[in-house]
Short mmCIF file of N, CA and C in Angstrom, two decimals:
data_model
loop_
_atom_site.label_atom_id
_atom_site.label_comp_id
_atom_site.label_asym_id
_atom_site.label_seq_id
_atom_site.Cartn_x
_atom_site.Cartn_y
_atom_site.Cartn_z
N MET A 1 -16.41 5.65 7.14
CA MET A 1 -15.66 5.15 8.28
C MET A 1 -15.10 3.78 7.93
N THR A 2 -13.89 3.53 8.30
CA THR A 2 -13.26 2.23 8.07
C THR A 2 -13.00 1.55 9.40
N GLY A 3 -13.01 0.23 9.36
CA GLY A 3 -12.73 -0.52 10.56
C GLY A 3 -11.25 -0.73 10.81
N TYR A 4 -10.44 -0.49 9.82
CA TYR A 4 -8.99 -0.70 9.90
C TYR A 4 -8.27 0.54 9.42
N GLN A 5 -6.99 0.64 9.77
CA GLN A 5 -6.21 1.82 9.41
C GLN A 5 -5.29 1.52 8.22
N PRO A 6 -5.63 2.00 7.03
CA PRO A 6 -4.70 1.88 5.90
C PRO A 6 -3.45 2.71 6.18
N ARG A 7 -2.29 2.14 5.95
CA ARG A 7 -1.03 2.83 6.28
C ARG A 7 -0.33 3.28 4.99
N PRO A 8 0.06 4.55 4.94
CA PRO A 8 0.87 5.02 3.82
C PRO A 8 2.30 4.53 4.00
N ILE A 9 3.13 4.75 3.01
CA ILE A 9 4.56 4.51 3.16
C ILE A 9 5.07 5.47 4.23
N ASP A 10 5.87 4.98 5.18
CA ASP A 10 6.29 5.85 6.28
C ASP A 10 7.28 6.92 5.80
N THR A 11 7.38 7.99 6.57
CA THR A 11 8.15 9.17 6.15
C THR A 11 9.64 8.88 6.00
N THR A 12 10.19 8.01 6.83
CA THR A 12 11.61 7.66 6.69
C THR A 12 11.86 6.98 5.35
N ALA A 13 11.03 6.00 5.04
CA ALA A 13 11.16 5.30 3.76
C ALA A 13 10.96 6.27 2.59
N LEU A 14 9.98 7.17 2.71
CA LEU A 14 9.74 8.13 1.64
C LEU A 14 10.97 8.99 1.38
N GLY A 15 11.62 9.44 2.45
CA GLY A 15 12.83 10.23 2.30
C GLY A 15 13.90 9.47 1.53
N GLU A 16 14.05 8.20 1.84
CA GLU A 16 15.03 7.37 1.14
C GLU A 16 14.63 7.14 -0.32
N LEU A 17 13.34 6.85 -0.55
CA LEU A 17 12.86 6.60 -1.91
C LEU A 17 12.98 7.83 -2.80
N ARG A 18 12.90 9.01 -2.20
CA ARG A 18 13.01 10.25 -2.97
C ARG A 18 14.45 10.51 -3.42
N ALA A 19 15.38 9.75 -2.87
CA ALA A 19 16.78 9.83 -3.31
C ALA A 19 17.08 8.64 -4.23
N THR A 20 16.96 7.43 -3.68
CA THR A 20 17.23 6.20 -4.42
C THR A 20 16.16 5.18 -4.07
N ASP A 21 15.56 4.57 -5.08
CA ASP A 21 14.48 3.63 -4.78
C ASP A 21 15.02 2.26 -4.37
N ASP A 22 14.13 1.34 -4.06
CA ASP A 22 14.53 0.03 -3.55
C ASP A 22 15.16 -0.87 -4.61
N ALA A 23 15.19 -0.43 -5.84
CA ALA A 23 15.91 -1.14 -6.90
C ALA A 23 17.26 -0.49 -7.16
N GLY A 24 17.60 0.56 -6.38
CA GLY A 24 18.89 1.22 -6.53
C GLY A 24 18.92 2.32 -7.58
N ARG A 25 17.76 2.70 -8.10
CA ARG A 25 17.71 3.75 -9.13
C ARG A 25 17.43 5.11 -8.50
N PRO A 26 18.02 6.17 -9.05
CA PRO A 26 17.72 7.51 -8.53
C PRO A 26 16.28 7.90 -8.85
N CYS A 27 15.69 8.67 -7.97
CA CYS A 27 14.33 9.17 -8.17
C CYS A 27 14.33 10.10 -9.39
N ALA A 28 13.29 9.99 -10.22
CA ALA A 28 13.18 10.81 -11.42
C ALA A 28 11.83 11.54 -11.40
N PRO A 29 11.75 12.68 -10.72
CA PRO A 29 10.49 13.41 -10.60
C PRO A 29 10.00 13.95 -11.95
N TYR A 30 8.68 14.09 -12.05
CA TYR A 30 8.07 14.71 -13.23
C TYR A 30 6.76 15.37 -12.82
N ARG A 31 6.29 16.29 -13.65
CA ARG A 31 5.03 16.98 -13.39
C ARG A 31 3.88 16.12 -13.92
N GLU A 32 2.92 15.89 -13.05
CA GLU A 32 1.74 15.11 -13.43
C GLU A 32 0.93 15.89 -14.45
N THR A 33 0.56 15.24 -15.54
CA THR A 33 -0.26 15.89 -16.56
C THR A 33 -1.69 15.35 -16.55
N GLY A 34 -1.86 14.16 -16.00
CA GLY A 34 -3.20 13.58 -15.89
C GLY A 34 -3.72 13.72 -14.48
N THR A 35 -4.55 12.77 -14.09
CA THR A 35 -5.07 12.75 -12.73
C THR A 35 -5.16 11.31 -12.24
N GLY A 36 -5.10 11.17 -10.96
CA GLY A 36 -5.43 9.89 -10.37
C GLY A 36 -4.33 8.89 -10.12
N ALA A 37 -3.05 9.22 -10.37
CA ALA A 37 -1.99 8.27 -10.03
C ALA A 37 -2.07 8.04 -8.52
N PRO A 38 -2.15 6.78 -8.07
CA PRO A 38 -2.34 6.51 -6.64
C PRO A 38 -1.08 6.80 -5.82
N LEU A 39 -1.08 7.91 -5.13
CA LEU A 39 0.07 8.34 -4.34
C LEU A 39 0.11 7.60 -3.00
N ARG A 40 1.16 6.81 -2.78
CA ARG A 40 1.23 5.99 -1.57
C ARG A 40 1.77 6.75 -0.36
N CYS A 41 2.16 8.00 -0.56
CA CYS A 41 2.62 8.84 0.55
C CYS A 41 1.45 9.48 1.28
N CYS A 42 0.41 9.81 0.55
CA CYS A 42 -0.73 10.50 1.15
C CYS A 42 -2.06 9.79 0.88
N LEU A 43 -1.99 8.64 0.23
CA LEU A 43 -3.16 7.78 0.00
C LEU A 43 -4.31 8.50 -0.70
N ARG A 44 -3.95 9.19 -1.79
CA ARG A 44 -4.96 9.85 -2.63
C ARG A 44 -4.46 9.87 -4.06
N GLY A 45 -5.33 10.22 -4.98
CA GLY A 45 -4.93 10.35 -6.37
C GLY A 45 -4.21 11.65 -6.63
N SER A 46 -3.32 11.62 -7.60
CA SER A 46 -2.56 12.82 -7.97
C SER A 46 -3.45 13.82 -8.69
N GLU A 47 -2.95 15.05 -8.76
CA GLU A 47 -3.64 16.12 -9.46
C GLU A 47 -2.69 16.73 -10.49
N PRO A 48 -3.23 17.29 -11.57
CA PRO A 48 -2.36 17.89 -12.58
C PRO A 48 -1.42 18.93 -11.98
N GLY A 49 -0.17 18.91 -12.43
CA GLY A 49 0.81 19.88 -11.99
C GLY A 49 1.63 19.45 -10.79
N GLU A 50 1.20 18.41 -10.07
CA GLU A 50 1.97 17.96 -8.91
C GLU A 50 3.27 17.31 -9.35
N LEU A 51 4.31 17.51 -8.55
CA LEU A 51 5.61 16.88 -8.81
C LEU A 51 5.59 15.51 -8.15
N ILE A 52 5.59 14.46 -8.98
CA ILE A 52 5.51 13.09 -8.48
C ILE A 52 6.64 12.25 -9.07
N ALA A 53 6.75 11.03 -8.58
CA ALA A 53 7.76 10.10 -9.10
C ALA A 53 7.20 8.69 -9.02
N LEU A 54 7.62 7.87 -9.95
CA LEU A 54 7.32 6.44 -9.93
C LEU A 54 8.60 5.75 -9.49
N VAL A 55 8.55 5.09 -8.33
CA VAL A 55 9.73 4.47 -7.75
C VAL A 55 9.45 2.99 -7.46
N SER A 56 10.52 2.24 -7.31
CA SER A 56 10.40 0.84 -6.93
C SER A 56 10.44 0.75 -5.41
N TYR A 57 9.48 0.03 -4.84
CA TYR A 57 9.31 -0.03 -3.40
C TYR A 57 9.18 -1.49 -2.96
N ALA A 58 9.85 -1.84 -1.87
CA ALA A 58 9.81 -3.20 -1.31
C ALA A 58 9.19 -3.13 0.09
N PRO A 59 7.86 -3.12 0.18
CA PRO A 59 7.22 -2.91 1.48
C PRO A 59 7.52 -4.00 2.51
N LEU A 60 7.52 -5.25 2.09
CA LEU A 60 7.77 -6.33 3.04
C LEU A 60 9.22 -6.31 3.53
N ARG A 61 10.14 -5.99 2.64
CA ARG A 61 11.56 -5.89 3.02
C ARG A 61 11.75 -4.81 4.08
N ARG A 62 11.12 -3.68 3.90
CA ARG A 62 11.27 -2.59 4.86
C ARG A 62 10.61 -2.94 6.20
N TRP A 63 9.44 -3.58 6.17
CA TRP A 63 8.79 -4.02 7.40
C TRP A 63 9.67 -5.05 8.11
N ALA A 64 10.23 -5.98 7.35
CA ALA A 64 11.08 -7.02 7.93
C ALA A 64 12.33 -6.43 8.58
N ALA A 65 12.92 -5.42 7.96
CA ALA A 65 14.11 -4.79 8.53
C ALA A 65 13.78 -4.14 9.87
N ALA A 66 12.58 -3.60 10.00
CA ALA A 66 12.18 -2.94 11.25
C ALA A 66 11.77 -3.93 12.34
N THR A 67 11.33 -5.13 11.94
CA THR A 67 10.80 -6.09 12.92
C THR A 67 11.70 -7.29 13.16
N GLY A 68 12.72 -7.46 12.32
CA GLY A 68 13.58 -8.63 12.45
C GLY A 68 13.04 -9.85 11.74
N ALA A 69 11.99 -9.70 10.95
CA ALA A 69 11.43 -10.81 10.19
C ALA A 69 12.37 -11.20 9.06
N SER A 70 12.12 -12.35 8.48
CA SER A 70 12.94 -12.85 7.37
C SER A 70 12.04 -13.41 6.29
N PRO A 71 11.56 -12.55 5.38
CA PRO A 71 10.59 -13.01 4.39
C PRO A 71 11.16 -13.93 3.31
N GLY A 72 12.47 -14.00 3.18
CA GLY A 72 13.05 -14.88 2.17
C GLY A 72 12.52 -14.59 0.78
N ALA A 73 12.06 -15.62 0.11
CA ALA A 73 11.59 -15.49 -1.27
C ALA A 73 10.31 -14.67 -1.40
N TYR A 74 9.62 -14.39 -0.29
CA TYR A 74 8.40 -13.60 -0.36
C TYR A 74 8.67 -12.10 -0.50
N ASP A 75 9.92 -11.71 -0.34
CA ASP A 75 10.30 -10.32 -0.53
C ASP A 75 10.11 -9.97 -2.00
N GLU A 76 9.51 -8.86 -2.26
CA GLU A 76 9.35 -8.41 -3.65
C GLU A 76 9.30 -6.89 -3.66
N GLN A 77 9.54 -6.34 -4.83
CA GLN A 77 9.46 -4.89 -5.00
C GLN A 77 8.66 -4.60 -6.25
N GLY A 78 8.09 -3.42 -6.27
CA GLY A 78 7.30 -3.03 -7.42
C GLY A 78 7.09 -1.54 -7.47
N PRO A 79 6.44 -1.07 -8.53
CA PRO A 79 6.28 0.36 -8.75
C PRO A 79 5.20 0.98 -7.87
N VAL A 80 5.50 2.17 -7.34
CA VAL A 80 4.53 2.98 -6.62
C VAL A 80 4.75 4.44 -6.97
N PHE A 81 3.67 5.19 -6.96
CA PHE A 81 3.76 6.64 -7.15
C PHE A 81 3.85 7.31 -5.79
N ILE A 82 4.70 8.34 -5.70
CA ILE A 82 4.83 9.15 -4.50
C ILE A 82 5.00 10.61 -4.91
N HIS A 83 4.74 11.51 -3.99
CA HIS A 83 5.13 12.90 -4.23
C HIS A 83 6.66 12.94 -4.25
N ALA A 84 7.23 13.71 -5.14
CA ALA A 84 8.68 13.79 -5.25
C ALA A 84 9.30 14.64 -4.14
N GLU A 85 8.48 15.37 -3.44
CA GLU A 85 8.92 16.17 -2.29
C GLU A 85 7.99 15.85 -1.12
N ALA A 86 8.43 16.14 0.08
CA ALA A 86 7.63 15.84 1.27
C ALA A 86 6.23 16.43 1.14
N CYS A 87 5.26 15.65 1.61
CA CYS A 87 3.87 16.12 1.61
C CYS A 87 3.31 15.94 3.02
N ALA A 88 2.09 16.37 3.22
CA ALA A 88 1.47 16.33 4.55
C ALA A 88 1.00 14.94 4.95
N GLY A 89 1.03 13.98 4.04
CA GLY A 89 0.52 12.65 4.34
C GLY A 89 -0.98 12.60 4.16
N PRO A 90 -1.60 11.50 4.59
CA PRO A 90 -3.05 11.35 4.41
C PRO A 90 -3.84 12.42 5.17
N ASP A 91 -4.93 12.82 4.58
CA ASP A 91 -5.85 13.77 5.20
C ASP A 91 -6.63 13.04 6.28
N PRO A 92 -6.49 13.44 7.55
CA PRO A 92 -7.19 12.73 8.63
C PRO A 92 -8.71 12.84 8.54
N GLU A 93 -9.20 13.79 7.77
CA GLU A 93 -10.65 13.98 7.61
C GLU A 93 -11.22 13.08 6.52
N ARG A 94 -10.35 12.49 5.72
CA ARG A 94 -10.81 11.66 4.60
C ARG A 94 -11.21 10.28 5.10
N ALA A 95 -12.43 9.90 4.87
CA ALA A 95 -12.93 8.60 5.31
C ALA A 95 -12.79 7.58 4.18
N GLY A 96 -12.78 6.32 4.56
CA GLY A 96 -12.78 5.24 3.58
C GLY A 96 -11.40 4.70 3.28
N TYR A 97 -11.39 3.69 2.44
CA TYR A 97 -10.14 3.06 2.02
C TYR A 97 -9.66 3.73 0.75
N PRO A 98 -8.34 3.96 0.64
CA PRO A 98 -7.83 4.67 -0.54
C PRO A 98 -7.88 3.81 -1.81
N PHE A 99 -7.93 4.51 -2.92
CA PHE A 99 -7.87 3.89 -4.25
C PHE A 99 -8.98 2.86 -4.45
N SER A 100 -10.12 3.17 -3.91
CA SER A 100 -11.24 2.24 -3.92
C SER A 100 -12.32 2.74 -4.86
N ARG A 101 -12.82 1.82 -5.67
CA ARG A 101 -13.97 2.13 -6.50
C ARG A 101 -14.74 0.83 -6.74
N PRO A 102 -16.05 0.89 -6.67
CA PRO A 102 -16.83 -0.33 -6.86
C PRO A 102 -16.48 -1.02 -8.18
N GLY A 103 -16.33 -2.33 -8.10
CA GLY A 103 -16.01 -3.13 -9.27
C GLY A 103 -14.54 -3.40 -9.46
N ALA A 104 -13.67 -2.58 -8.86
CA ALA A 104 -12.23 -2.81 -8.99
C ALA A 104 -11.85 -4.08 -8.22
N LEU A 105 -10.79 -4.73 -8.67
CA LEU A 105 -10.31 -5.95 -8.02
C LEU A 105 -9.05 -5.66 -7.22
N ARG A 106 -9.02 -6.18 -6.01
CA ARG A 106 -7.84 -6.05 -5.15
C ARG A 106 -7.47 -7.42 -4.60
N ALA A 107 -6.18 -7.63 -4.42
CA ALA A 107 -5.68 -8.81 -3.72
C ALA A 107 -5.35 -8.37 -2.31
N VAL A 108 -5.84 -9.11 -1.33
CA VAL A 108 -5.52 -8.85 0.07
C VAL A 108 -4.61 -10.00 0.50
N ARG A 109 -3.31 -9.72 0.52
CA ARG A 109 -2.32 -10.75 0.88
C ARG A 109 -2.06 -10.72 2.37
N ARG A 110 -1.96 -11.92 2.95
CA ARG A 110 -1.74 -12.06 4.39
C ARG A 110 -0.32 -12.55 4.65
N TYR A 111 0.33 -11.92 5.62
CA TYR A 111 1.69 -12.28 6.00
C TYR A 111 1.76 -12.58 7.49
N ASP A 112 2.59 -13.55 7.85
CA ASP A 112 2.80 -13.86 9.26
C ASP A 112 3.98 -13.06 9.80
N ALA A 113 4.33 -13.29 11.06
CA ALA A 113 5.39 -12.52 11.72
C ALA A 113 6.77 -12.75 11.10
N ARG A 114 6.94 -13.85 10.35
CA ARG A 114 8.21 -14.08 9.65
C ARG A 114 8.26 -13.32 8.33
N GLY A 115 7.11 -12.85 7.87
CA GLY A 115 7.04 -12.20 6.56
C GLY A 115 6.70 -13.17 5.46
N HIS A 116 6.17 -14.34 5.80
CA HIS A 116 5.79 -15.34 4.81
C HIS A 116 4.30 -15.21 4.50
N ILE A 117 3.94 -15.43 3.25
CA ILE A 117 2.53 -15.38 2.86
C ILE A 117 1.81 -16.57 3.50
N VAL A 118 0.70 -16.27 4.17
CA VAL A 118 -0.10 -17.32 4.79
C VAL A 118 -1.53 -17.32 4.25
N GLY A 119 -1.71 -16.72 3.12
CA GLY A 119 -3.03 -16.71 2.49
C GLY A 119 -3.28 -15.41 1.78
N GLY A 120 -4.42 -15.36 1.19
CA GLY A 120 -4.81 -14.17 0.46
C GLY A 120 -6.25 -14.29 0.02
N ARG A 121 -6.73 -13.21 -0.52
CA ARG A 121 -8.12 -13.18 -0.95
C ARG A 121 -8.26 -12.19 -2.08
N LEU A 122 -9.05 -12.56 -3.07
CA LEU A 122 -9.42 -11.64 -4.12
C LEU A 122 -10.64 -10.88 -3.64
N LEU A 123 -10.57 -9.56 -3.71
CA LEU A 123 -11.68 -8.72 -3.30
C LEU A 123 -12.19 -7.95 -4.50
N GLY A 124 -13.42 -8.24 -4.89
CA GLY A 124 -14.12 -7.41 -5.87
C GLY A 124 -14.81 -6.33 -5.04
N ILE A 125 -14.38 -5.09 -5.18
CA ILE A 125 -14.90 -4.03 -4.31
C ILE A 125 -16.40 -3.82 -4.59
N PRO A 126 -17.22 -3.99 -3.55
CA PRO A 126 -18.67 -3.84 -3.73
C PRO A 126 -19.09 -2.37 -3.69
N ALA A 127 -20.37 -2.12 -3.91
CA ALA A 127 -20.90 -0.75 -3.86
C ALA A 127 -20.65 -0.13 -2.48
N GLU A 128 -20.80 -0.92 -1.43
CA GLU A 128 -20.49 -0.44 -0.08
C GLU A 128 -19.03 -0.80 0.18
N GLU A 129 -18.14 0.05 -0.33
CA GLU A 129 -16.71 -0.23 -0.37
C GLU A 129 -16.12 -0.56 1.00
N ALA A 130 -16.38 0.26 1.99
CA ALA A 130 -15.80 0.05 3.32
C ALA A 130 -16.21 -1.29 3.90
N LYS A 131 -17.46 -1.67 3.70
CA LYS A 131 -17.93 -2.97 4.21
C LYS A 131 -17.18 -4.12 3.53
N GLY A 132 -16.91 -3.99 2.25
CA GLY A 132 -16.17 -5.03 1.54
C GLY A 132 -14.75 -5.18 2.06
N PHE A 133 -14.06 -4.05 2.22
CA PHE A 133 -12.70 -4.09 2.77
C PHE A 133 -12.71 -4.61 4.20
N ASP A 134 -13.65 -4.10 5.02
CA ASP A 134 -13.71 -4.54 6.41
C ASP A 134 -13.91 -6.04 6.49
N ALA A 135 -14.78 -6.60 5.67
CA ALA A 135 -15.03 -8.05 5.70
C ALA A 135 -13.78 -8.83 5.31
N ALA A 136 -13.07 -8.38 4.27
CA ALA A 136 -11.85 -9.07 3.84
C ALA A 136 -10.77 -8.99 4.91
N LEU A 137 -10.67 -7.86 5.58
CA LEU A 137 -9.67 -7.69 6.63
C LEU A 137 -10.07 -8.42 7.91
N ASP A 138 -11.37 -8.45 8.22
CA ASP A 138 -11.85 -9.26 9.36
C ASP A 138 -11.46 -10.72 9.14
N GLU A 139 -11.69 -11.20 7.93
CA GLU A 139 -11.35 -12.58 7.58
C GLU A 139 -9.86 -12.82 7.74
N ALA A 140 -9.05 -11.90 7.27
CA ALA A 140 -7.59 -12.05 7.36
C ALA A 140 -7.14 -12.10 8.82
N PHE A 141 -7.59 -11.16 9.62
CA PHE A 141 -7.11 -11.07 11.00
C PHE A 141 -7.81 -12.05 11.94
N ALA A 142 -8.80 -12.80 11.45
CA ALA A 142 -9.39 -13.88 12.24
C ALA A 142 -8.36 -15.00 12.41
N ASP A 143 -7.39 -15.07 11.49
CA ASP A 143 -6.30 -16.04 11.60
C ASP A 143 -5.25 -15.43 12.52
N PRO A 144 -4.98 -16.05 13.68
CA PRO A 144 -4.03 -15.46 14.62
C PRO A 144 -2.60 -15.38 14.10
N GLU A 145 -2.29 -16.11 13.03
CA GLU A 145 -0.94 -16.04 12.46
C GLU A 145 -0.70 -14.78 11.65
N VAL A 146 -1.76 -14.12 11.21
CA VAL A 146 -1.62 -12.97 10.32
C VAL A 146 -1.17 -11.74 11.12
N ALA A 147 -0.01 -11.20 10.72
CA ALA A 147 0.55 -10.01 11.36
C ALA A 147 0.20 -8.74 10.60
N LEU A 148 0.13 -8.85 9.27
CA LEU A 148 -0.19 -7.70 8.44
C LEU A 148 -0.72 -8.16 7.10
N THR A 149 -1.34 -7.24 6.40
CA THR A 149 -1.83 -7.51 5.05
C THR A 149 -1.33 -6.42 4.12
N HIS A 150 -1.20 -6.80 2.86
CA HIS A 150 -0.93 -5.83 1.80
C HIS A 150 -2.12 -5.86 0.86
N VAL A 151 -2.62 -4.70 0.53
CA VAL A 151 -3.68 -4.57 -0.46
C VAL A 151 -3.01 -4.14 -1.76
N ARG A 152 -3.26 -4.93 -2.80
CA ARG A 152 -2.62 -4.69 -4.10
C ARG A 152 -3.66 -4.62 -5.20
N ALA A 153 -3.34 -3.86 -6.22
CA ALA A 153 -4.18 -3.79 -7.41
C ALA A 153 -3.99 -5.08 -8.20
N VAL A 154 -5.06 -5.69 -8.63
CA VAL A 154 -4.95 -6.92 -9.41
C VAL A 154 -4.46 -6.61 -10.82
N GLU A 155 -4.98 -5.55 -11.43
CA GLU A 155 -4.65 -5.27 -12.82
C GLU A 155 -3.17 -4.94 -13.05
N TYR A 156 -2.52 -4.33 -12.05
CA TYR A 156 -1.10 -4.00 -12.20
C TYR A 156 -0.22 -4.74 -11.19
N GLY A 157 -0.81 -5.31 -10.16
CA GLY A 157 -0.06 -6.04 -9.14
C GLY A 157 0.66 -5.16 -8.14
N CYS A 158 0.50 -3.86 -8.27
CA CYS A 158 1.26 -2.96 -7.41
C CYS A 158 0.64 -2.80 -6.02
N PHE A 159 1.51 -2.53 -5.08
CA PHE A 159 1.14 -2.30 -3.69
C PHE A 159 0.32 -1.03 -3.56
N HIS A 160 -0.80 -1.10 -2.86
CA HIS A 160 -1.60 0.09 -2.61
C HIS A 160 -1.43 0.59 -1.18
N PHE A 161 -1.62 -0.30 -0.20
CA PHE A 161 -1.43 0.10 1.19
C PHE A 161 -1.32 -1.14 2.06
N GLU A 162 -0.87 -0.90 3.28
CA GLU A 162 -0.70 -1.97 4.26
C GLU A 162 -1.69 -1.76 5.40
N VAL A 163 -2.13 -2.87 5.97
CA VAL A 163 -2.93 -2.84 7.19
C VAL A 163 -2.29 -3.83 8.15
N ARG A 164 -1.97 -3.36 9.36
CA ARG A 164 -1.38 -4.23 10.37
C ARG A 164 -2.45 -4.71 11.34
N ARG A 165 -2.13 -5.81 12.01
CA ARG A 165 -3.05 -6.35 13.01
C ARG A 165 -3.40 -5.26 14.01
N PRO A 166 -4.70 -5.07 14.24
CA PRO A 166 -5.10 -4.02 15.20
C PRO A 166 -4.68 -4.34 16.63
#
């Protein structure tokens, strides 16, 4: 059980990314041959044979466009894996935070209503993964300025998921 709701990339954005990504490049689907590419559409690891794509995604830019925020220089884009075709999204029966494993490092970045970074935290995922994420997110949302957080992989810097103020 998690105390917060990890958000996948929304379906409208996914439809757009499956045509042209946020860097203006066409989507280039391929068949997965390994396992575990973190799919941001359904918040799970990929499986062999699935049709996936690596696209450039600008999560803060898309949130800002929907809310009227102006992130300025804090806007950034980076690589994310998605299914190359529409999928069912996250499994509602799946508990826990996605792409989590004890010992992995995550950055929990905090953004205000303007889309500006107002802090962050390095999270070394503990054995009790949900408790570690919940504590980091409790800390983030204890600041009334924080509107949303992005959880990112430290080793690659890529966006994993978003959590908005409850």
